[in-house]
PDB file of C-alpha atoms in Angstrom:
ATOM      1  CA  UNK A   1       1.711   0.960 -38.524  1.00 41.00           C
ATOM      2  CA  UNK A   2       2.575  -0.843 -35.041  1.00 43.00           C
ATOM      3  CA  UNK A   3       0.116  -0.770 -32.377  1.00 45.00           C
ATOM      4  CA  UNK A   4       1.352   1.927 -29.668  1.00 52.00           C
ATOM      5  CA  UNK A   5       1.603   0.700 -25.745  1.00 63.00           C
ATOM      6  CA  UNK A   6      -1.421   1.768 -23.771  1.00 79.00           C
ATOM      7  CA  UNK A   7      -0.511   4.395 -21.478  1.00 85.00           C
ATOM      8  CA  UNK A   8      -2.567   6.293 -18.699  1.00 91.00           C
ATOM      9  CA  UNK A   9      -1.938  10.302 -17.739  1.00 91.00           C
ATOM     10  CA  UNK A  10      -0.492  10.485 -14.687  1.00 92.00           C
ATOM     11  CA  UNK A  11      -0.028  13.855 -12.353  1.00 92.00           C
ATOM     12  CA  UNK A  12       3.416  14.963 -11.621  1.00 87.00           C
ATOM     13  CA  UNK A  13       2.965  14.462  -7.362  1.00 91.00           C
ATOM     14  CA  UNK A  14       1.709  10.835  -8.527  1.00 92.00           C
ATOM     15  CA  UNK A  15       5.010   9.836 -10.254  1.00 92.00           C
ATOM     16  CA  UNK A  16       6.931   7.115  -8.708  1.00 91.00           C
ATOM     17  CA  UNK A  17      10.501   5.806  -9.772  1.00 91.00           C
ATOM     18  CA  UNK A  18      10.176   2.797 -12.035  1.00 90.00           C
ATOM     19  CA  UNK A  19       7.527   3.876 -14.010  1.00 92.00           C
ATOM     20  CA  UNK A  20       7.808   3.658 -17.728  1.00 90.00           C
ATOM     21  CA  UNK A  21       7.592   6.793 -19.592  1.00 90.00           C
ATOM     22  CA  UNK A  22       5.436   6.404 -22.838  1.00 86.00           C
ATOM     23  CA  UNK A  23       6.012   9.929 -24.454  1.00 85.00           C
ATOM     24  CA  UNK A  24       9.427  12.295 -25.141  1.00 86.00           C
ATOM     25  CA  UNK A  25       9.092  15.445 -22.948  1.00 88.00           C
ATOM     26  CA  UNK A  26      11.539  18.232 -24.556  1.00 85.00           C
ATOM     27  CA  UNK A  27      12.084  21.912 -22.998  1.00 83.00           C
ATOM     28  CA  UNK A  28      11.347  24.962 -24.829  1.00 78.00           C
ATOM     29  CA  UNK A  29      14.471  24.210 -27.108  1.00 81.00           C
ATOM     30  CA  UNK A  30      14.109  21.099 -27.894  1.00 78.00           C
ATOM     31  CA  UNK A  31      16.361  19.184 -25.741  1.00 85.00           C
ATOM     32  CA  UNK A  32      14.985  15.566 -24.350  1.00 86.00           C
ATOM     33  CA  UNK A  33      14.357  16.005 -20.603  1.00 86.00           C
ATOM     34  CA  UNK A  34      12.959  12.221 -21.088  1.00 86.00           C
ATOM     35  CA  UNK A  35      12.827   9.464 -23.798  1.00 83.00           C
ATOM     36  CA  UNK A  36       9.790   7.382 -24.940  1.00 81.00           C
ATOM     37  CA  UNK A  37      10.132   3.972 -22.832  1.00 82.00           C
ATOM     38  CA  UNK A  38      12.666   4.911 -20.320  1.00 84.00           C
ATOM     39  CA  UNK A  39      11.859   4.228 -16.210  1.00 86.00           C
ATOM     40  CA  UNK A  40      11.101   7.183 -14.249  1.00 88.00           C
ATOM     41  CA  UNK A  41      13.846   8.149 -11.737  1.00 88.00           C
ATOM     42  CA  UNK A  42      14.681  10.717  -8.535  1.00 86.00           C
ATOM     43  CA  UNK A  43      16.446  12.296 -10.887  1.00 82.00           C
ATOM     44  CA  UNK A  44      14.334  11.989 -13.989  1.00 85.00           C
ATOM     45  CA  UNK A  45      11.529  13.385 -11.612  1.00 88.00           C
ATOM     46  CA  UNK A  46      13.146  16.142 -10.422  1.00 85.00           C
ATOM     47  CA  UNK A  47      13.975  17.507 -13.680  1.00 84.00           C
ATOM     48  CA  UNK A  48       9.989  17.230 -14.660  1.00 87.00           C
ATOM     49  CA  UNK A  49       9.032  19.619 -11.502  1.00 87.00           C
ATOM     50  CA  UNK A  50      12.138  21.859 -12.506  1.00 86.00           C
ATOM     51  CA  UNK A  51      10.356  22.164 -15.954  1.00 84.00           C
ATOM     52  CA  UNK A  52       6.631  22.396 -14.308  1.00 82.00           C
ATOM     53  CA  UNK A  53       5.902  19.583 -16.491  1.00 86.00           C
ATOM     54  CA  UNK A  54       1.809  18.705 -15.079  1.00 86.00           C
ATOM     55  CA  UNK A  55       1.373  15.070 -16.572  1.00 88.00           C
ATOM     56  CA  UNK A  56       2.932  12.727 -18.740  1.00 90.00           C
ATOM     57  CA  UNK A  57       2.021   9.663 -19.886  1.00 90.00           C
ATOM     58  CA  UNK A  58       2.995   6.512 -18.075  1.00 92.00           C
ATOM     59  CA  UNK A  59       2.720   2.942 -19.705  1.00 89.00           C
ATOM     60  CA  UNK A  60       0.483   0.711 -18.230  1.00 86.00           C
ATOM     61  CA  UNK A  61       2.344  -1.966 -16.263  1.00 74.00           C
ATOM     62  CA  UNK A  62       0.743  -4.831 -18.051  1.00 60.00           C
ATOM     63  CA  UNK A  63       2.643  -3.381 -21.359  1.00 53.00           C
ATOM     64  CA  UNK A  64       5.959  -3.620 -19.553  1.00 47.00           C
ATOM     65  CA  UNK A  65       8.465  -5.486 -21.432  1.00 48.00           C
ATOM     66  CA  UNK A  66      11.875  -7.115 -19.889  1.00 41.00           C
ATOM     67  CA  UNK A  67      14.813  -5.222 -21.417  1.00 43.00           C
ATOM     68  CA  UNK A  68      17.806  -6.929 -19.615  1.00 42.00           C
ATOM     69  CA  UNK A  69      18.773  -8.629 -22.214  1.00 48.00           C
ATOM     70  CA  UNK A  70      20.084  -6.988 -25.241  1.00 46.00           C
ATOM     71  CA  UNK A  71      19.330  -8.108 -28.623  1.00 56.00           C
ATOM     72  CA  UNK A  72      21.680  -9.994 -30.868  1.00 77.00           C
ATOM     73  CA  UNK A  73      22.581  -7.501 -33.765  1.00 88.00           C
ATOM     74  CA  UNK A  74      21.260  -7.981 -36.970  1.00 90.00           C
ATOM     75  CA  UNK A  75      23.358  -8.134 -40.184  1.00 91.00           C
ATOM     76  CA  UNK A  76      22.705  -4.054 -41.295  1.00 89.00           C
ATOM     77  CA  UNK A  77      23.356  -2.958 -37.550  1.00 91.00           C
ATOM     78  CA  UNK A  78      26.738  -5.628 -37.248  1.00 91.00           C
ATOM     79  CA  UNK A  79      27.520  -4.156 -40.206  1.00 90.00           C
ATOM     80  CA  UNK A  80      27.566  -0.065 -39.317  1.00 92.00           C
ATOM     81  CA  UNK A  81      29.228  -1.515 -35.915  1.00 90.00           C
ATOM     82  CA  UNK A  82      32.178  -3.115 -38.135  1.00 91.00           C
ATOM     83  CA  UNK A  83      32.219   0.231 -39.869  1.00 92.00           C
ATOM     84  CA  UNK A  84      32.500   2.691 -36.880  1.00 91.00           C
ATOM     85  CA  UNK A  85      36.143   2.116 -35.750  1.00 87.00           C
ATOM     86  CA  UNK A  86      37.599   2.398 -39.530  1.00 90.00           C
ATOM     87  CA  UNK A  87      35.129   5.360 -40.113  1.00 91.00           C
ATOM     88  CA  UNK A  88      36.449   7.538 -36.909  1.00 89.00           C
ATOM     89  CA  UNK A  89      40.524   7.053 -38.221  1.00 85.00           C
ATOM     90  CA  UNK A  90      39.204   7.648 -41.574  1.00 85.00           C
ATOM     91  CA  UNK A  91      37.710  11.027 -40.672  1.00 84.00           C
ATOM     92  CA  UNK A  92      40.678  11.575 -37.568  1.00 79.00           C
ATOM     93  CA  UNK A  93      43.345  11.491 -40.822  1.00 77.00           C
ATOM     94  CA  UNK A  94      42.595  14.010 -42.249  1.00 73.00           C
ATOM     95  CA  UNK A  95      43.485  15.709 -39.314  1.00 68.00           C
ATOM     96  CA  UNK A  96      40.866  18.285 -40.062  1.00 79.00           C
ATOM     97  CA  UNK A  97      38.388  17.096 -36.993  1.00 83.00           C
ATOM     98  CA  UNK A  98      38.992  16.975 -33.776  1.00 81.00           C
ATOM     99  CA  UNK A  99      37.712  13.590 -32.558  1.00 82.00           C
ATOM    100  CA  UNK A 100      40.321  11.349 -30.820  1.00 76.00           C
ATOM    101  CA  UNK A 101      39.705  12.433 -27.664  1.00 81.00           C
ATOM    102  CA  UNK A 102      36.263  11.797 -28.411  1.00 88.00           C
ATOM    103  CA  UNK A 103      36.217   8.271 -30.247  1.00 88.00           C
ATOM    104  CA  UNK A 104      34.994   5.833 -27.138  1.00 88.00           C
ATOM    105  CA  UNK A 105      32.356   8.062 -26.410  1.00 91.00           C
ATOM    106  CA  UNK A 106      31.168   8.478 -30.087  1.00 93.00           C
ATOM    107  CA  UNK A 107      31.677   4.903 -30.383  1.00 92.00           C
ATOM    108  CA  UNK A 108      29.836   4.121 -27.260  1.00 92.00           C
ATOM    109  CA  UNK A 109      26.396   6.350 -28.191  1.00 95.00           C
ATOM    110  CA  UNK A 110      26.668   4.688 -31.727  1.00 95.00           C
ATOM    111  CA  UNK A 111      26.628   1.129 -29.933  1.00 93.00           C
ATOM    112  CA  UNK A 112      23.663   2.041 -27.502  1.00 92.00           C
ATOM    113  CA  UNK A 113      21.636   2.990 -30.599  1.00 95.00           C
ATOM    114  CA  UNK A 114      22.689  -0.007 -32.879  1.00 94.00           C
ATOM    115  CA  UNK A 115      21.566  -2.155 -29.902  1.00 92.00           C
ATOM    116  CA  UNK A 116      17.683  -0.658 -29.953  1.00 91.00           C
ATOM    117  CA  UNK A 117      15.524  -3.435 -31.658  1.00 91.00           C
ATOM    118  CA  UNK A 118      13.449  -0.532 -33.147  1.00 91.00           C
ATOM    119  CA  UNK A 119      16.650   0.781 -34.719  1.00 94.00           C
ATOM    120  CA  UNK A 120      17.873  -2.478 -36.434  1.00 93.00           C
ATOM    121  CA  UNK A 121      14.713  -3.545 -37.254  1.00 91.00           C
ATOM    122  CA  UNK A 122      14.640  -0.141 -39.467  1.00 92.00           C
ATOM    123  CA  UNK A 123      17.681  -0.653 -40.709  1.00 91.00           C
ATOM    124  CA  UNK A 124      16.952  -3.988 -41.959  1.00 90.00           C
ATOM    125  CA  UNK A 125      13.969  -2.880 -43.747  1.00 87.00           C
ATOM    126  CA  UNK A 126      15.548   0.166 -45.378  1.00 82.00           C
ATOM    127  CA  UNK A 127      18.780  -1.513 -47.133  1.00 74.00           C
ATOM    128  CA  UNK A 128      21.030   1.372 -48.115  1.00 75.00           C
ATOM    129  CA  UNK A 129      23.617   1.329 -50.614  1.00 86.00           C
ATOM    130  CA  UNK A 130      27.479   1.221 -49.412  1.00 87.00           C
ATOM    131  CA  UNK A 131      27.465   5.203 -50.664  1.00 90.00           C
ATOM    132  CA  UNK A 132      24.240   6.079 -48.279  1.00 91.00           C
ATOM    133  CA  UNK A 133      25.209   4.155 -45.418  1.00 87.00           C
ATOM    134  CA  UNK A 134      28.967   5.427 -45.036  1.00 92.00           C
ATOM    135  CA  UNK A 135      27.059   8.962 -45.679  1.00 94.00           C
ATOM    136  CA  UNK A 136      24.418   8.325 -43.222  1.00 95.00           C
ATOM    137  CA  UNK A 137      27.635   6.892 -40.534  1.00 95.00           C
ATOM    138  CA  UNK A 138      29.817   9.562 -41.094  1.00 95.00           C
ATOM    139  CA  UNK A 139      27.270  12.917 -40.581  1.00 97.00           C
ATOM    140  CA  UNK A 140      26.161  10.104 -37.264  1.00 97.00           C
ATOM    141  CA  UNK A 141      29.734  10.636 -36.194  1.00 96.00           C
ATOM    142  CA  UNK A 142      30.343  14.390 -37.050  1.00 95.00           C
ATOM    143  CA  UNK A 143      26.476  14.742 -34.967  1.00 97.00           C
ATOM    144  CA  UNK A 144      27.619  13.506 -31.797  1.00 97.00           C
ATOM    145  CA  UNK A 145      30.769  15.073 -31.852  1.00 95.00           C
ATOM    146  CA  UNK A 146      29.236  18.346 -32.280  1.00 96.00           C
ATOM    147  CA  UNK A 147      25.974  17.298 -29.492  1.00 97.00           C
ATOM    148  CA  UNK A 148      29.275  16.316 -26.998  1.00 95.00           C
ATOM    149  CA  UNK A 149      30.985  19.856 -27.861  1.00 94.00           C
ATOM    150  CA  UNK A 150      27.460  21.331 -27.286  1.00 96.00           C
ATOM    151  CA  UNK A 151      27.292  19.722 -23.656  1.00 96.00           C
ATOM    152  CA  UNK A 152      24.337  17.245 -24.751  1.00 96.00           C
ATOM    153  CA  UNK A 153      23.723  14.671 -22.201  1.00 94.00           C
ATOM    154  CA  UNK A 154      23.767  10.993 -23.248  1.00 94.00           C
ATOM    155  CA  UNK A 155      20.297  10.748 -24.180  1.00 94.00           C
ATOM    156  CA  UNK A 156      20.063  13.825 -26.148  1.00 96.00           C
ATOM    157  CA  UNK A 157      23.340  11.985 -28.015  1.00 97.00           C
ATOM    158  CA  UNK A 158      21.232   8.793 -28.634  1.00 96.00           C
ATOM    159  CA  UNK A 159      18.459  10.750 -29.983  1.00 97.00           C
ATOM    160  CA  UNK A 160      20.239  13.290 -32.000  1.00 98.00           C
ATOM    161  CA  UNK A 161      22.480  10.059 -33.331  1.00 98.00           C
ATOM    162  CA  UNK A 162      19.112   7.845 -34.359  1.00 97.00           C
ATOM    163  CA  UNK A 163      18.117  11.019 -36.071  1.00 98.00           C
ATOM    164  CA  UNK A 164      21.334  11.316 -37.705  1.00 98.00           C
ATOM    165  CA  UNK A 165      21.576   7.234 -38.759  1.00 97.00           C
ATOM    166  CA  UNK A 166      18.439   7.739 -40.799  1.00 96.00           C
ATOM    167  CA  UNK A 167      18.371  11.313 -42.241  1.00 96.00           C
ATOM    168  CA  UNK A 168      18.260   9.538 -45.787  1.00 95.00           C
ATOM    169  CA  UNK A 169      16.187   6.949 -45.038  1.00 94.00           C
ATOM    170  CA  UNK A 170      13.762   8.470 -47.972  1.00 93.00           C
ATOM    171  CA  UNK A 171      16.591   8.195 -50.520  1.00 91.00           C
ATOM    172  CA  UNK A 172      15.690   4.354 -50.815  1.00 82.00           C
ATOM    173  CA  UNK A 173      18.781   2.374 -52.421  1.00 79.00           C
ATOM    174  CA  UNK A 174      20.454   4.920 -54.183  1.00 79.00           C
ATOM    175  CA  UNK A 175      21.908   8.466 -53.365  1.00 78.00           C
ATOM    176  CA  UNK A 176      20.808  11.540 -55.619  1.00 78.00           C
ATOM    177  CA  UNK A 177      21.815  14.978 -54.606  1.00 72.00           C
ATOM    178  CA  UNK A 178      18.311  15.790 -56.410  1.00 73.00           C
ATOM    179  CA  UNK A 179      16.099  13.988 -54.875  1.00 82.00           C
ATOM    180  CA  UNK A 180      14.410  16.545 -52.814  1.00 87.00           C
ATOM    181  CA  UNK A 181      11.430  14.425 -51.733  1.00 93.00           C
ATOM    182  CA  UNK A 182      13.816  12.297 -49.856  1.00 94.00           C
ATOM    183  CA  UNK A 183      13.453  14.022 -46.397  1.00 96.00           C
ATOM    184  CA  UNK A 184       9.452  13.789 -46.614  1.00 96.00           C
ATOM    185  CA  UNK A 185       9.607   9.848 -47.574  1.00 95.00           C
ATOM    186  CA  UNK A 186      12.028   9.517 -45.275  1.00 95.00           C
ATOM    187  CA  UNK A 187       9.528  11.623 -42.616  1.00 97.00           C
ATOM    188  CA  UNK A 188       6.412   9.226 -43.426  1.00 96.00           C
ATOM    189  CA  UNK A 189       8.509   5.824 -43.397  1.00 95.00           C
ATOM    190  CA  UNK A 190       9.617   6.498 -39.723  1.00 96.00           C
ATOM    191  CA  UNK A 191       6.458   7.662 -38.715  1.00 95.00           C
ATOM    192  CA  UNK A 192       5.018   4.570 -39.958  1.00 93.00           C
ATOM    193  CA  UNK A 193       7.314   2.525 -37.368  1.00 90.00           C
ATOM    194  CA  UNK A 194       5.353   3.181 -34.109  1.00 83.00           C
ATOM    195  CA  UNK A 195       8.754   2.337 -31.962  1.00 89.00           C
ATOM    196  CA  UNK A 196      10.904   5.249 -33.660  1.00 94.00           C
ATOM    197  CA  UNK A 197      10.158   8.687 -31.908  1.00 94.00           C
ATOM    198  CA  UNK A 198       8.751  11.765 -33.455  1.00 95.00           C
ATOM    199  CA  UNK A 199      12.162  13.768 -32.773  1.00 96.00           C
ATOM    200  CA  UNK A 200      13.986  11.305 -35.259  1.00 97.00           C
ATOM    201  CA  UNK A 201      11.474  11.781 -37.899  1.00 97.00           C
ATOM    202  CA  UNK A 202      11.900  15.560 -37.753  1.00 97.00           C
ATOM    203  CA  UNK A 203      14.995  15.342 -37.961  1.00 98.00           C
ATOM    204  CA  UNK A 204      14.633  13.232 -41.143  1.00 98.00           C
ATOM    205  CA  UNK A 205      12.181  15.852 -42.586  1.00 98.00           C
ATOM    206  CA  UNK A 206      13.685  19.103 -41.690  1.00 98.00           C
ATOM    207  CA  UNK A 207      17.745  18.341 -41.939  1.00 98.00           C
ATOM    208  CA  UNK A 208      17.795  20.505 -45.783  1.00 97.00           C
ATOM    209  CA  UNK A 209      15.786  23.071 -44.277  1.00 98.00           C
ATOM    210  CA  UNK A 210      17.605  26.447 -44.134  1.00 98.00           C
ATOM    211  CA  UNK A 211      18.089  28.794 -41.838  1.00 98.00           C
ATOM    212  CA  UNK A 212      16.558  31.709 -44.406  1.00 98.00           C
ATOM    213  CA  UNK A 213      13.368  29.816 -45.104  1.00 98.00           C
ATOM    214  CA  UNK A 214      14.901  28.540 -48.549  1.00 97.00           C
ATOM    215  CA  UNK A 215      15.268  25.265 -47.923  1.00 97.00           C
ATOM    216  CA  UNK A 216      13.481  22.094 -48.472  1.00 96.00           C
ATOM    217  CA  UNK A 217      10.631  20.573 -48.229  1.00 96.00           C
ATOM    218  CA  UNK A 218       8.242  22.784 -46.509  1.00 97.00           C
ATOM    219  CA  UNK A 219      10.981  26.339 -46.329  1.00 97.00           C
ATOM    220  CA  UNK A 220      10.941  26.305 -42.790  1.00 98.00           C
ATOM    221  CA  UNK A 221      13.425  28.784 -41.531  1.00 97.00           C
ATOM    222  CA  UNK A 222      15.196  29.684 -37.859  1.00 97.00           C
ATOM    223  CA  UNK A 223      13.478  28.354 -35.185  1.00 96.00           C
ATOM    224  CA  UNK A 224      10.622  26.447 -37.179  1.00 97.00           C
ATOM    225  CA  UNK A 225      13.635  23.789 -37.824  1.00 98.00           C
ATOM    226  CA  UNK A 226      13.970  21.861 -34.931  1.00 97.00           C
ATOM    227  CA  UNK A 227      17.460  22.073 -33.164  1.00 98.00           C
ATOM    228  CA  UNK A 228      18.835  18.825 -33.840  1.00 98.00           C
ATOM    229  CA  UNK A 229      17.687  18.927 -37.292  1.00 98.00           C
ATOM    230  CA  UNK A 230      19.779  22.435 -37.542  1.00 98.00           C
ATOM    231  CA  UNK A 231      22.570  20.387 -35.747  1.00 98.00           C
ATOM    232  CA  UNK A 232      22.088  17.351 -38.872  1.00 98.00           C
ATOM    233  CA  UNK A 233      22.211  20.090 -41.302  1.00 98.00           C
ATOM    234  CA  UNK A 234      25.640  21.299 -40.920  1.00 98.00           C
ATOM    235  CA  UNK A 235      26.878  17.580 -40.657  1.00 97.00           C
ATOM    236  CA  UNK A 236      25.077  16.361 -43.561  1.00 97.00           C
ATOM    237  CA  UNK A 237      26.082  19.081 -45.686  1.00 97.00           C
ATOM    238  CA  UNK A 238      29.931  18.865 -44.697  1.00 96.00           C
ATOM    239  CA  UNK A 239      30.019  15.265 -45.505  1.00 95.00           C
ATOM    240  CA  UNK A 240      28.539  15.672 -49.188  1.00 95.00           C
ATOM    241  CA  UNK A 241      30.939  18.294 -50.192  1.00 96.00           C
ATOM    242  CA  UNK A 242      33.457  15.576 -49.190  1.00 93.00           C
ATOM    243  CA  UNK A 243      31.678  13.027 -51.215  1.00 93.00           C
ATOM    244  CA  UNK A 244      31.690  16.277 -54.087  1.00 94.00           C
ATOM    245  CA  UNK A 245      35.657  15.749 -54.406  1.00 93.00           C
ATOM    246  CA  UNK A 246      35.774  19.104 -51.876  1.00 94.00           C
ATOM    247  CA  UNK A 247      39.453  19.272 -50.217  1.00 92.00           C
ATOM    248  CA  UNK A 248      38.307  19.056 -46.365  1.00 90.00           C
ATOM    249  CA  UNK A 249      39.518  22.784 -46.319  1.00 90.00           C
ATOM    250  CA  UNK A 250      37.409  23.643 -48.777  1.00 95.00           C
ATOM    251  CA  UNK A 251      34.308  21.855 -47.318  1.00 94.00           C
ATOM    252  CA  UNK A 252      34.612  23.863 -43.949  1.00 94.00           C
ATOM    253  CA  UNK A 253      35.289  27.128 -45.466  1.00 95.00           C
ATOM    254  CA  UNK A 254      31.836  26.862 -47.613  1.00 97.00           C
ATOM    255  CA  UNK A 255      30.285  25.572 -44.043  1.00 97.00           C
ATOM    256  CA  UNK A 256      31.535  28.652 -42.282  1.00 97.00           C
ATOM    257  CA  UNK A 257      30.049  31.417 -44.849  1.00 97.00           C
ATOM    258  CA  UNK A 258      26.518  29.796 -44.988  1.00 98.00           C
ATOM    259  CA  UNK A 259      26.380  31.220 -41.369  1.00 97.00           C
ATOM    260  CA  UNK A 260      23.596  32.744 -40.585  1.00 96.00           C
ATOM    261  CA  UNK A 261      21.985  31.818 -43.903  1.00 97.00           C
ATOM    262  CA  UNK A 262      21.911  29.000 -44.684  1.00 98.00           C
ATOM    263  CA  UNK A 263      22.947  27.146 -41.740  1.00 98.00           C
ATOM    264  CA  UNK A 264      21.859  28.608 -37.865  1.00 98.00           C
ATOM    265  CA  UNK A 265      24.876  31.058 -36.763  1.00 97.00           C
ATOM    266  CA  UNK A 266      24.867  28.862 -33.289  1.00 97.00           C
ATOM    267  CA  UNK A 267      25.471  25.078 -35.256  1.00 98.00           C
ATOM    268  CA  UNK A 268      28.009  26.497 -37.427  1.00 98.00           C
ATOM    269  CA  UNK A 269      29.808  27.936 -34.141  1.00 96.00           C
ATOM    270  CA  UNK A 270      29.553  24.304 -32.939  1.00 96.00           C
ATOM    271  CA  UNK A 271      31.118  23.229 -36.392  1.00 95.00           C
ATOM    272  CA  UNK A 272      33.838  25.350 -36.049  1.00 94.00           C
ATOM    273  CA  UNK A 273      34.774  24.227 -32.592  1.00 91.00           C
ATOM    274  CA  UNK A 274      35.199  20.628 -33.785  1.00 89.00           C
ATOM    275  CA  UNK A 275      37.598  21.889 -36.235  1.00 85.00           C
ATOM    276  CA  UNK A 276      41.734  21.067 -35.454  1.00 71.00           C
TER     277      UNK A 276
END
């Protein structure tokens, strides 16, 4: 595992702007009111004394690293960005999701996240198949367009895409509908990357979790499941019926009746808003 920054707990009157943050703060649902590594400001601040968040952690200022400069893509990440435009008018024909309106934004989320060294350096490690990865991009792209029908601010979309990019990670080089260990492996390999947050690994481990407890692996059910991993679920499993042979209209329709079972009533809502 990667050493982790050194950080100090600071109180919330104490916070000044610039300041690194070296932990993800959520609210009581689950959305990210601040990201691991991101500089505290007015704003940022603000939103912790809405919350009556006490202390977080701040990184120590000899840990701080220059970010101006972004990194020069690596082959895996160069090659999902090659894949996102063809991807979007792939799912856009047939005419069955509404995204159009939506593609620079989805495009620009997916960007942001396929610039993060920690991201590419994952990706490069974990070599999917051509099958996994255009099943890992697509869900990515139904995510976000259900987080931006859902109101989620960019950084929720970031993290809820990440999360989304690697669901599979613990399928290894080949996809198997079986392979119900896959979310746990795919749980402890980002959890061994100290730069990848704790919110993308749940997503990885929770995403075939269902709603009624009888899902996979550990039968969490409702609100056990984290929200973006509720959010995955629906995505992931819309995409596979697709890869099934499903007819798109078939796909949403089975979607649709695992409401409230299955899948959380709320996600499958959000679903069925994307729909055209």
């Amino acid at each position: 595992m990667l050493n982790e920054k050194k950080s100090t707990p600071i109180a919330l009157e104490d916070l000044k702007e610039g300041m690194i943050c070296s932990q993800t703060i959520c609210d009581n649902r689950g959305m990210i009111l601040i990201g691991r590594g991101i500089k505290l400001t007015k704003a940022y601040i603000q939103g912790l004394q809405k919350f009556k968040v006490s202390v977080i952690d701040i990184q120590d200022e000899s840990q701080e690293e220059v970010t101006e400069n972004l990194p020069v893509l690596k082959a895996k990440a160069q090659e999902c960005v090659n894949s996102i435009t063809g991807l979007i008018e792939d799912i856009d024909k047939y005419r069955t999701v509404k995204i159009s309106k939506n593609a620079s934004r989805i495009e620009q989320v997916l960007y942001s996240v396929l610039e993060k060294s920690s991201i590419q350096d994952f990706l490069e490690a974990e070599r999917q198949n051509e099958v996994l990865y255009k099943h890992s991009l697509r869900t990515t792209i139904l995510s976000i367009i259900m987080g931006i029908n859902a109101g989620y601010n960019f950084l929720n979309l970031e993290y809820l895409a990440m999360g989304a990019l690697l669901h599979d990670c613990g399928m290894g080089r080949f996809f198997k509908e079986d392979n119900e260990a896959h979310s746990f492996l795919g749980f402890l390999k980002i959890r061994n990357n100290a730069e990848l947050d704790m919110i993308v690994a749940m997503i990885c481990l929770q995403h075939h979790e269902r709603f009624d407890g009888s899902g996979f692996p550990f039968q969490f059910k409702k609100t056990e499941i984290i929200e973006f991993a509720r959010l995955v679920a629906v995505a992931d499993h819309y995409d596979r019926l697709l890869m099934q042979q499903f007819t798109p209209r078939e796909a949403v329709f089975d979607v649709l009746s695992g409401g409230g079972t299955l899948f959380d009533k709320t996600m499958v809502e959000l679903f069925s808003s994307t729909m055209a």
